[in-house]
Coordinates of C-alpha atoms in Angstrom, one line a residue:
X1 CA 28.8 36.0 42.1
X2 CA 31.8 37.0 44.2
X3 CA 32.6 34.8 47.2
X4 CA 34.8 36.0 50.0
X5 CA 36.3 34.1 52.8
X6 CA 34.8 34.8 56.3
X7 CA 36.9 36.4 59.0
X8 CA 37.1 35.5 62.7
X9 CA 33.8 35.3 64.5
X10 CA 32.7 38.5 66.2
X11 CA 29.6 39.5 68.1
X12 CA 26.8 40.8 65.8
X13 CA 26.2 44.5 65.6
X14 CA 22.6 45.7 65.4
X15 CA 21.9 48.8 63.4
X16 CA 18.9 50.5 61.8
X17 CA 20.9 52.1 59.0
X18 CA 20.0 51.0 55.5
X19 CA 22.6 49.6 53.1
X20 CA 24.3 52.3 51.1
X21 CA 23.1 52.5 47.4
X22 CA 25.4 53.0 44.5
X23 CA 24.5 54.1 41.0
X24 CA 24.8 51.5 38.3
X25 CA 26.9 52.7 35.4
X26 CA 25.2 52.6 32.0
X27 CA 28.2 51.3 30.1
X28 CA 27.5 48.3 27.9
X29 CA 29.8 45.3 27.7
X30 CA 29.9 42.2 25.6
X31 CA 31.8 39.0 26.4
X32 CA 33.0 35.9 24.6
X33 CA 33.3 32.6 26.5
X34 CA 36.4 31.4 24.6
X35 CA 37.0 27.7 24.8
X36 CA 40.7 27.8 25.5
X37 CA 43.4 29.5 27.5
X38 CA 43.8 33.2 26.7
X39 CA 46.6 35.3 28.1
X40 CA 46.9 39.0 27.8
X41 CA 49.5 38.7 25.0
X42 CA 47.3 36.2 23.1
X43 CA 44.1 38.3 23.0
X44 CA 44.7 39.5 19.4
X45 CA 45.2 35.9 18.2
X46 CA 42.0 34.8 19.9
X47 CA 40.1 37.7 18.2
X48 CA 41.5 36.6 14.8
X49 CA 40.4 33.0 15.5
X50 CA 36.9 34.4 16.0
X51 CA 36.9 36.1 12.6
X52 CA 38.3 39.4 13.5
X53 CA 36.8 42.5 15.1
X54 CA 34.4 43.0 12.2
X55 CA 32.8 39.5 12.8
X56 CA 32.3 40.3 16.5
X57 CA 30.8 43.8 15.7
X58 CA 28.3 42.2 13.3
X59 CA 27.3 39.6 15.9
X60 CA 26.8 42.1 18.7
X61 CA 25.1 44.9 16.8
X62 CA 21.5 45.7 17.6
X63 CA 19.0 44.1 15.2
X64 CA 21.4 41.6 13.8
X65 CA 19.9 38.7 11.8
X66 CA 20.3 35.1 12.8
X67 CA 23.0 34.5 10.3
X68 CA 25.0 37.5 11.5
X69 CA 24.9 36.4 15.1
X70 CA 26.7 33.2 14.2
X71 CA 30.3 33.3 15.3
X72 CA 32.7 30.7 14.0
X73 CA 35.9 29.8 15.8
X74 CA 38.9 28.4 13.9
X75 CA 42.0 27.3 15.7
X76 CA 43.8 27.2 12.3
X77 CA 42.8 30.3 10.4
X78 CA 45.2 29.7 7.5
X79 CA 43.7 26.2 6.8
X80 CA 40.9 26.4 4.3
X81 CA 39.7 22.8 5.1
X82 CA 39.3 23.3 8.8
X83 CA 35.8 22.9 10.2
X84 CA 34.9 25.8 12.5
X85 CA 33.2 25.5 15.9
X86 CA 29.8 27.3 15.7
X87 CA 29.0 29.7 18.5
X88 CA 25.8 31.7 19.2
X89 CA 25.0 35.1 20.8
X90 CA 22.8 34.8 23.8
X91 CA 21.2 37.5 25.9
X92 CA 22.7 38.3 29.3
X93 CA 21.9 40.7 32.1
X94 CA 24.9 40.3 34.4
X95 CA 26.7 43.1 36.2
X96 CA 30.4 43.4 35.7
X97 CA 32.4 44.0 38.9
X98 CA 35.9 45.4 39.2
X99 CA 37.7 44.0 42.2
X100 CA 40.9 45.6 43.4
X101 CA 43.1 44.8 46.3
X102 CA 45.4 47.1 48.2
X103 CA 48.3 45.2 49.7
X104 CA 49.4 45.8 53.3
X105 CA 52.9 45.2 54.3
X106 CA 53.6 42.6 56.9
X107 CA 55.2 43.6 60.2
X108 CA 58.7 42.1 60.6
X109 CA 59.1 39.9 63.5
X110 CA 55.4 39.6 64.3
X111 CA 54.6 36.5 66.2
X112 CA 52.1 34.0 64.7
X113 CA 48.9 33.3 66.6
X114 CA 45.5 31.7 65.9
X115 CA 43.7 35.0 65.7
X116 CA 45.9 36.2 62.7
X117 CA 45.5 33.1 60.6
X118 CA 42.0 34.3 59.3
X119 CA 43.2 37.9 58.7
X120 CA 43.6 38.9 55.0
X121 CA 46.7 40.7 54.0
X122 CA 45.4 43.7 52.0
X123 CA 42.1 45.5 51.4
X124 CA 39.6 44.4 48.7
X125 CA 37.3 46.8 46.9
X126 CA 34.5 45.9 44.5
X127 CA 32.7 48.4 42.2
X128 CA 30.2 47.9 39.4
X129 CA 31.5 49.2 36.0
X130 CA 28.7 48.3 33.7
X131 CA 26.1 45.8 32.4
X132 CA 26.8 42.7 30.3
X133 CA 24.0 42.4 27.7
X134 CA 25.3 39.8 25.2
X135 CA 27.6 36.8 25.4
X136 CA 29.0 34.5 22.8
X137 CA 28.9 30.9 23.9
X138 CA 30.3 27.7 22.3
X139 CA 28.2 24.7 23.3
X140 CA 28.5 22.6 20.2
X141 CA 30.9 19.7 19.8
X142 CA 33.9 20.1 17.6
X143 CA 33.4 18.5 14.2
X144 CA 35.9 15.9 12.9
X145 CA 38.9 17.4 11.3
X146 CA 40.9 16.1 8.3
X147 CA 43.9 17.7 6.8
X148 CA 44.5 16.8 3.1
X149 CA 47.8 17.1 1.3
X150 CA 48.7 20.8 1.1
X151 CA 50.7 20.3 -2.1
X152 CA 47.8 18.7 -3.9
X153 CA 46.5 20.8 -6.9
X154 CA 43.0 20.9 -5.3
X155 CA 44.4 22.3 -2.0
X156 CA 46.4 24.9 -3.9
X157 CA 43.2 25.9 -5.9
X158 CA 41.3 26.2 -2.6
X159 CA 44.0 28.5 -1.2
X160 CA 44.0 30.6 -4.3
X161 CA 40.3 31.1 -4.1
X162 CA 40.6 32.1 -0.5
X163 CA 43.3 34.6 -1.3
X164 CA 41.6 35.8 -4.5
X165 CA 44.7 34.9 -6.6
X166 CA 43.3 35.2 -10.1
X167 CA 46.4 34.0 -11.8
X168 CA 46.6 30.8 -9.8
X169 CA 42.9 30.2 -10.4
X170 CA 43.1 30.7 -14.2
X171 CA 46.2 28.5 -14.5
X172 CA 44.6 25.5 -12.7
X173 CA 44.4 22.4 -14.8
X174 CA 42.8 19.1 -13.8
X175 CA 45.7 16.7 -13.0
X176 CA 45.7 13.3 -14.6
X177 CA 44.4 10.5 -12.4
X178 CA 47.1 8.1 -11.4
X179 CA 46.5 4.6 -10.2
X180 CA 49.3 4.7 -7.7
X181 CA 47.3 4.7 -4.5
X182 CA 50.4 4.2 -2.3
X183 CA 53.5 6.3 -2.8
X184 CA 56.8 6.3 -1.1
X185 CA 57.7 8.9 1.5
X186 CA 60.6 11.1 0.5
X187 CA 63.5 10.6 2.9
X188 CA 64.7 13.5 4.9
X189 CA 68.3 12.4 5.1
X190 CA 70.8 10.9 2.8
X191 CA 70.5 7.5 4.5
X192 CA 67.6 6.0 2.5
X193 CA 67.4 2.7 4.4
X194 CA 67.2 4.4 7.8
X195 CA 64.6 6.9 6.5
X196 CA 62.4 4.1 5.1
X197 CA 62.8 2.1 8.2
X198 CA 61.6 5.0 10.4
X199 CA 57.8 4.8 11.1
X200 CA 55.5 7.4 9.6
X201 CA 54.5 10.1 12.1
X202 CA 50.7 9.5 12.4
X203 CA 48.5 10.0 15.4
X204 CA 46.7 6.7 14.9
X205 CA 45.7 3.9 17.1
X206 CA 48.3 1.0 16.7
X207 CA 45.4 -1.4 16.2
X208 CA 44.3 0.6 13.2
X209 CA 47.8 0.1 11.7
X210 CA 47.6 -3.7 12.3
X211 CA 50.7 -3.5 14.5
X212 CA 51.3 -5.9 17.4
X213 CA 48.3 -8.1 16.7
X214 CA 50.0 -11.2 15.2
X215 CA 53.1 -12.0 13.2
X216 CA 51.3 -11.9 9.9
X217 CA 50.0 -8.4 10.5
X218 CA 53.4 -7.3 11.8
X219 CA 54.9 -8.4 8.5
X220 CA 52.3 -6.6 6.5
X221 CA 52.9 -3.4 8.6
X222 CA 56.6 -3.7 8.0
X223 CA 56.0 -4.0 4.3
X224 CA 53.8 -0.8 4.3
X225 CA 56.4 1.1 6.3
X226 CA 57.8 4.0 4.3
X227 CA 54.7 4.5 2.2
X228 CA 51.6 6.7 2.6
X229 CA 48.2 6.9 1.0
X230 CA 47.7 8.7 -2.3
X231 CA 43.9 8.6 -2.5
X232 CA 43.5 12.4 -2.7
X233 CA 40.7 12.5 -0.2
X234 CA 39.1 15.9 0.5
X235 CA 36.8 16.5 3.5
X236 CA 33.1 17.5 3.0
X237 CA 31.8 20.7 4.4
X238 CA 30.7 18.9 7.5
X239 CA 31.2 15.4 8.9
X240 CA 28.7 15.2 11.7
X241 CA 25.2 16.8 11.9
X242 CA 25.0 16.1 15.6
X243 CA 26.3 19.2 17.4
X244 CA 25.0 18.5 20.9
X245 CA 26.0 15.4 22.8
X246 CA 23.2 13.1 23.8
X247 CA 23.0 10.5 26.5
X248 CA 22.6 7.2 24.6
X249 CA 21.9 5.1 27.7
X250 CA 22.1 1.8 25.9
X251 CA 20.2 -1.1 27.6
X252 CA 20.1 -4.6 26.4
X253 CA 16.8 -6.2 25.4
X254 CA 15.4 -8.0 28.5
X255 CA 13.6 -10.4 26.2
X256 CA 16.8 -11.6 24.5
X257 CA 18.3 -15.0 25.4
X258 CA 21.6 -16.5 24.5
X259 CA 21.3 -19.4 22.1
X260 CA 24.1 -21.7 21.0
X261 CA 24.3 -22.7 17.3
X262 CA 26.5 -25.5 16.1
X263 CA 28.0 -25.5 12.6
X264 CA 27.2 -29.0 11.1
X265 CA 30.3 -29.0 8.9
X266 CA 33.0 -27.8 11.3
X267 CA 31.3 -28.5 14.6
X268 CA 32.1 -25.0 15.8
X269 CA 29.8 -23.5 18.4
X270 CA 28.6 -19.9 18.2
X271 CA 26.5 -18.0 20.5
X272 CA 23.9 -15.5 19.4
X273 CA 21.1 -13.5 20.9
X274 CA 17.5 -14.3 20.1
X275 CA 14.5 -12.1 20.8
X276 CA 11.8 -14.3 22.4
X277 CA 9.2 -11.5 22.0
X278 CA 9.7 -10.7 18.4
X279 CA 6.6 -9.9 16.3
X280 CA 5.2 -12.8 14.4
X281 CA 3.6 -11.7 11.2
X282 CA 0.3 -13.2 10.1
X283 CA -0.7 -12.8 6.5
X284 CA -2.4 -14.7 3.8
X285 CA -0.4 -17.0 1.6
X286 CA 0.8 -15.1 -1.5
X287 CA 1.7 -16.7 -4.9
X288 CA 2.6 -15.5 -8.4
X289 CA 0.8 -16.3 -11.5
X290 CA 3.7 -18.5 -12.6
X291 CA 3.4 -20.8 -9.6
X292 CA 2.1 -24.2 -10.5
X293 CA -0.2 -24.9 -7.6
X294 CA -2.6 -22.9 -5.5
X295 CA -2.4 -23.3 -1.7
X296 CA -5.1 -25.4 -0.2
X297 CA -4.4 -24.7 3.5
X298 CA -3.3 -21.6 5.5
X299 CA 0.3 -21.1 6.7
X300 CA 1.3 -23.1 9.7
X301 CA 1.7 -20.1 12.1
X302 CA -1.8 -19.0 11.1
X303 CA -3.3 -22.4 11.6
X304 CA -1.8 -22.6 15.1
X305 CA -4.0 -19.6 16.2
X306 CA -7.3 -20.7 14.6
X307 CA -8.9 -21.3 18.0
X308 CA -8.2 -17.7 19.0
X309 CA -10.4 -16.0 16.4
X310 CA -14.1 -15.4 16.4
X311 CA -15.7 -18.6 15.1
X312 CA -18.9 -16.8 14.0
X313 CA -17.0 -14.4 11.7
X314 CA -14.9 -17.4 10.4
X315 CA -18.1 -19.3 9.6
X316 CA -19.6 -16.3 7.9
X317 CA -16.5 -15.9 5.7
X318 CA -16.6 -19.6 4.8
X319 CA -20.2 -19.1 3.6
X320 CA -19.3 -16.1 1.5
X321 CA -16.4 -17.9 -0.2
X322 CA -18.6 -20.9 -0.8
X323 CA -21.0 -18.6 -2.7
X324 CA -18.2 -16.8 -4.6
X325 CA -14.6 -18.1 -4.7
X326 CA -12.9 -14.7 -5.3
X327 CA -13.6 -11.3 -3.7
X328 CA -11.9 -8.0 -3.5
X329 CA -11.5 -6.5 0.0
X330 CA -14.1 -3.8 -0.8
X331 CA -16.7 -6.3 -2.1
X332 CA -16.1 -8.7 0.8
X333 CA -16.4 -6.0 3.5
X334 CA -19.7 -4.8 1.8
X335 CA -21.2 -8.2 2.6
X336 CA -20.8 -7.8 6.4
X337 CA -21.7 -5.2 9.0
X338 CA -19.4 -2.4 9.9
X339 CA -18.4 -3.9 13.2
X340 CA -17.6 -7.3 11.6
X341 CA -15.5 -5.6 8.8
X342 CA -13.6 -3.7 11.5
X343 CA -12.9 -6.9 13.3
X344 CA -11.7 -8.7 10.2
X345 CA -9.4 -5.7 9.3
X346 CA -7.9 -5.5 12.8
X347 CA -7.5 -9.3 13.3
X348 CA -4.9 -10.0 10.6
X349 CA -5.5 -13.7 11.2
X350 CA -9.1 -14.3 10.0
X351 CA -8.6 -13.7 6.3
X352 CA -5.4 -15.9 6.0
X353 CA -7.5 -18.8 7.4
X354 CA -9.9 -18.8 4.4
X355 CA -8.1 -17.3 1.4
X356 CA -4.8 -16.6 -0.4
X357 CA -3.6 -13.7 -2.7
X358 CA -2.2 -13.4 -6.2
X359 CA 0.4 -10.6 -6.3
X360 CA 0.4 -10.4 -10.1
X361 CA -1.7 -11.5 -13.1
X362 CA -5.4 -10.9 -13.9
X363 CA -6.4 -11.7 -10.3
X364 CA -3.9 -9.4 -8.6
X365 CA -4.8 -8.2 -5.1
X366 CA -7.9 -10.3 -4.9
X367 CA -8.8 -12.7 -2.1
X368 CA -9.1 -16.3 -3.5
X369 CA -10.6 -19.2 -1.6
X370 CA -8.1 -21.8 -0.4
X371 CA -8.0 -24.7 -2.8
X372 CA -9.6 -22.8 -5.7
X373 CA -7.4 -22.1 -8.8
X374 CA -9.0 -19.7 -11.3
X375 CA -6.4 -20.6 -13.9
X376 CA -7.8 -24.1 -14.3
X377 CA -11.1 -23.3 -15.9
X378 CA -12.6 -20.5 -18.0
X379 CA -15.3 -19.8 -15.3
X380 CA -12.6 -17.9 -13.4
X381 CA -12.6 -15.1 -16.0
X382 CA -15.7 -13.5 -14.4
X383 CA -13.6 -12.7 -11.3
X384 CA -10.7 -11.0 -13.1
X385 CA -10.0 -7.5 -11.8
X386 CA -9.6 -4.3 -13.8
X387 CA -8.1 -1.1 -12.4
X388 CA -7.6 2.3 -14.0
X389 CA -5.5 5.0 -12.5
X390 CA -7.5 8.2 -11.9
X391 CA -4.9 10.7 -12.9
X392 CA -7.2 13.5 -14.0
X393 CA -9.4 13.4 -10.9
X394 CA -7.3 13.3 -7.7
X395 CA -8.9 12.0 -4.7
X396 CA -9.6 14.6 -2.0
X397 CA -8.9 12.7 1.2
X398 CA -10.9 13.9 4.2
X399 CA -9.0 15.4 7.2
X400 CA -8.4 13.6 10.4
X401 CA -11.1 15.6 12.2
X402 CA -13.6 14.7 9.4
X403 CA -12.8 11.0 9.6
X404 CA -13.1 11.0 13.4
X405 CA -16.5 12.7 13.1
X406 CA -17.6 10.1 10.5
X407 CA -16.5 7.2 12.7
X408 CA -18.4 8.8 15.7
X409 CA -21.5 9.2 13.6
X410 CA -21.3 5.6 12.3
X411 CA -20.8 4.3 15.9
X412 CA -23.8 6.3 17.1
X413 CA -25.9 5.0 14.3
X414 CA -24.9 1.4 15.2
X415 CA -25.7 1.9 18.9
X416 CA -29.2 3.4 18.1
X417 CA -30.1 0.6 15.7
X418 CA -32.1 -2.4 17.0
X419 CA -29.5 -4.9 15.6
X420 CA -25.9 -3.6 15.6
X421 CA -24.7 -6.6 13.6
X422 CA -27.3 -6.1 10.9
X423 CA -25.7 -6.3 7.4
X424 CA -26.4 -3.2 5.4
X425 CA -26.7 -3.4 1.6
X426 CA -23.6 -1.6 0.2
X427 CA -22.9 -1.5 -3.5
X428 CA -19.7 0.6 -3.7
X429 CA -18.0 -2.3 -5.5
X430 CA -20.7 -2.5 -8.2
X431 CA -20.6 -0.6 -11.5
X432 CA -23.9 -0.1 -13.3
X433 CA -22.8 2.6 -15.7
X434 CA -25.3 5.1 -14.2
X435 CA -24.3 5.7 -10.6
X436 CA -20.8 6.7 -9.4
X437 CA -20.0 5.0 -6.0
X438 CA -16.3 5.8 -5.7
X439 CA -13.5 7.7 -7.4
X440 CA -11.3 4.7 -8.0
X441 CA -11.9 2.4 -11.0
X442 CA -11.2 -1.0 -9.5
X443 CA -13.9 -3.6 -10.3
X444 CA -14.2 -7.3 -10.8
X445 CA -15.9 -8.3 -14.0
X446 CA -18.7 -10.1 -12.1
X447 CA -19.5 -6.8 -10.3
X448 CA -20.1 -4.9 -13.5
X449 CA -23.9 -4.8 -14.2
X450 CA -24.0 -2.3 -17.0
X451 CA -26.0 -4.1 -19.8
X452 CA -23.5 -3.3 -22.6
X453 CA -20.5 -4.3 -20.6
X454 CA -22.2 -7.4 -19.2
X455 CA -23.0 -8.7 -22.6
X456 CA -19.3 -8.3 -23.7
X457 CA -18.1 -9.9 -20.5
X458 CA -20.3 -13.0 -20.7
X459 CA -19.7 -13.6 -24.5
X460 CA -18.3 -17.1 -24.7
X461 CA -16.8 -16.6 -28.2
X462 CA -13.9 -14.4 -26.8
X463 CA -12.6 -17.0 -24.3
X464 CA -9.1 -18.4 -24.8
X465 CA -8.2 -22.1 -24.6
X466 CA -5.5 -21.5 -22.1
X467 CA -5.2 -18.8 -19.4
X468 CA -2.8 -15.9 -20.3
X469 CA -0.6 -14.2 -17.8
X470 CA -1.7 -10.7 -19.0
X471 CA -5.2 -11.0 -20.2
X472 CA -6.4 -14.0 -18.3
X473 CA -9.1 -16.1 -20.1
X474 CA -10.1 -13.3 -22.5
X475 CA -8.5 -12.6 -25.8
X476 CA -6.5 -9.4 -26.0
X477 CA -9.0 -7.9 -28.5
X478 CA -12.0 -8.7 -26.2
X479 CA -10.4 -7.4 -23.1
X480 CA -9.3 -4.2 -24.7
X481 CA -12.9 -3.6 -25.9
X482 CA -14.2 -4.1 -22.3
X483 CA -11.6 -1.8 -20.9
X484 CA -12.2 1.0 -23.5
X485 CA -16.0 1.1 -22.8
X486 CA -15.5 0.8 -19.0
X487 CA -12.9 3.6 -19.0
X488 CA -15.3 5.8 -21.0
X489 CA -18.3 5.2 -18.9
X490 CA -16.4 5.6 -15.6
X491 CA -14.6 8.9 -16.5
X492 CA -17.8 10.3 -18.0
X493 CA -19.6 9.7 -14.6
X494 CA -16.7 11.6 -13.0
X495 CA -17.4 14.5 -15.3
X496 CA -21.0 14.4 -14.1
X497 CA -22.8 12.8 -17.0
X498 CA -23.4 9.2 -18.3
X499 CA -21.8 8.2 -21.5
X500 CA -24.1 7.9 -24.5
X501 CA -24.5 4.9 -26.9
X502 CA -22.9 6.8 -29.7
X503 CA -19.7 7.6 -27.7
X504 CA -19.4 4.0 -26.8
X505 CA -19.7 2.9 -30.4
X506 CA -17.0 5.5 -31.4
X507 CA -14.7 4.1 -28.8
X508 CA -15.2 0.6 -30.0
X509 CA -14.5 1.6 -33.6
X510 CA -11.3 3.4 -32.5
X511 CA -10.3 0.3 -30.6
X512 CA -11.0 -1.9 -33.7
X513 CA -8.6 0.3 -35.8
X514 CA -5.9 0.2 -33.2
X515 CA -6.3 -3.4 -32.2
X516 CA -3.5 -4.6 -34.4
X517 CA -1.0 -2.1 -32.9
X518 CA -2.2 -2.9 -29.4
X519 CA -1.9 -6.7 -29.9
X520 CA 1.6 -6.3 -31.3
X521 CA 2.9 -4.1 -28.6
X522 CA 1.3 -6.2 -25.9
X523 CA 2.9 -9.3 -27.3
X524 CA 6.4 -7.8 -27.5
X525 CA 6.2 -6.1 -24.1
X526 CA 8.2 -7.9 -21.5
X527 CA 6.2 -8.7 -18.4
X528 CA 7.6 -7.6 -15.0
X529 CA 6.9 -9.6 -11.9
X530 CA 4.4 -8.0 -9.7
X531 CA 3.5 -5.3 -12.2
X532 CA 0.8 -7.0 -14.3
X533 CA -2.7 -5.7 -14.7
X534 CA -2.0 -2.5 -12.7
X535 CA -3.6 0.5 -14.7
X536 CA -3.0 -1.5 -17.9
X537 CA -4.3 0.4 -20.9
X538 CA -5.0 3.6 -19.0
X539 CA -4.8 6.8 -21.0
X540 CA -2.2 9.4 -20.3
X541 CA -3.6 12.7 -18.9
X542 CA -3.2 14.6 -22.2
X543 CA -4.8 11.8 -24.2
X544 CA -7.8 11.5 -21.8
X545 CA -8.3 15.3 -22.0
X546 CA -8.1 15.3 -25.8
X547 CA -10.6 12.4 -25.9
X548 CA -13.1 14.2 -23.8
X549 CA -12.7 17.3 -25.9
X550 CA -13.5 15.4 -29.1
X551 CA -16.5 13.8 -27.5
X552 CA -17.8 17.2 -26.4
X553 CA -17.4 18.7 -29.9
X554 CA -19.2 15.8 -31.4
X555 CA -22.1 16.3 -29.1
X556 CA -22.3 19.9 -30.0
X557 CA -22.5 19.1 -33.7
X558 CA -25.4 16.7 -33.2
X559 CA -27.4 19.1 -31.0
X560 CA -29.2 21.8 -33.2
X561 CA -28.5 25.4 -32.1
X562 CA -31.5 27.2 -30.7
X563 CA -32.0 30.8 -31.6

């Protein structure tokens, strides 16, 4: 927009004539908002810094791709390690005006008066010469720049690749690595002492050079004077990914208070900020199998909020843990109503008041009643947990919309029922060998009701004298037999059919033949903390596929062909 200075005030003139119209030329123009001072003589240099005329033609041509419209500005075009400033081509619909002024000669000896101080010397004329359709703008911040040693072999190789110097590229050899990380600066004069005494020309903050801080640092700086770094550092393609400046607008935490801490040894006082509103985590006590004692009371921070939880739910959990000392989360939630299970899950405080958790061993990820230690007696073997990774049957998780619909349907069913807190009988944690309730094989031994497996689980002849970190109270041979049959029955149900008695016997015979190898490998394997009993003994995908194929072929042999 062209702004002109107003002249002396005159009386308005009223006219009915319309403003004169002028034709708009159809000449097309393109512009570059160059971030620097450009004189008429330096225009060729500015165009070279933008990549040359060919780069601008590619950026401004019609139908150019996004990569072609990127214009890079380099202030040092001969430096291969310089990081350019990215610019982009944006649409524009401005009109270019050509403004000319015709000078008028001053009258010699003309007296000055107030009426002439607003009069312009010369006549101005503006005319439209064309339309500006595209403009290159540079709105990104300049990246950090680093100039490596130009005499380094890597720098010379980079220059040779830029200049397509085949002889220099083929003659390049990797230089030997020297452990001289500080080399002496070559003096420019014959006076060595004066040359070494002169400071190195570096545009660095004096505090970064440890100068003027204390006498010790000054002495160190004097010792380093006359040397430079020899680390052979080369810049990456880009230092900062942030191209647009953002307002950080830092504000201190209003909940923080200043606290004074005294060092007991030195008596020195230090101040630190403490957040009074920091989140306090509530979780059940967690122990490892190697810990000697099981906790008999909840953590102190959990006990402090006992009065804030629902006492009815807490009493219900006490009754459930009195009936059975160890539960999984799935089996425990199946004993209460949906609203109660949701309240327990969202509370984060109710469960830590009644139970603790093993994070490894045969009872890993189970909820154990406070004060009960399954490692003390063989009756704890019935609560051991087995888990198999379902690698061949990935779980198809429902979408967010499906889960919302299911929650809405469940809530409506609860509202329509006569007793919303009525406990439904849910058996997703039970394995009977016939019905498939879930696609994840994670069961406690007491929740397995399959007759064949239950007989093997309750057999007292396979009980150890002392609890083992890997197999619990069962011998390795007995636990491997239980796992083999459970694995076969579970994955057979995933395939849509129950396992036959003959298939189970074949698996047991195979387990008998490989029991010696399994025992030896399990004895020699080093246990890792927190990794016990997780998918232990699970078949690899190719082994499981081969096993199912052999079972299918055996069934076909036994069934007579009907013609």
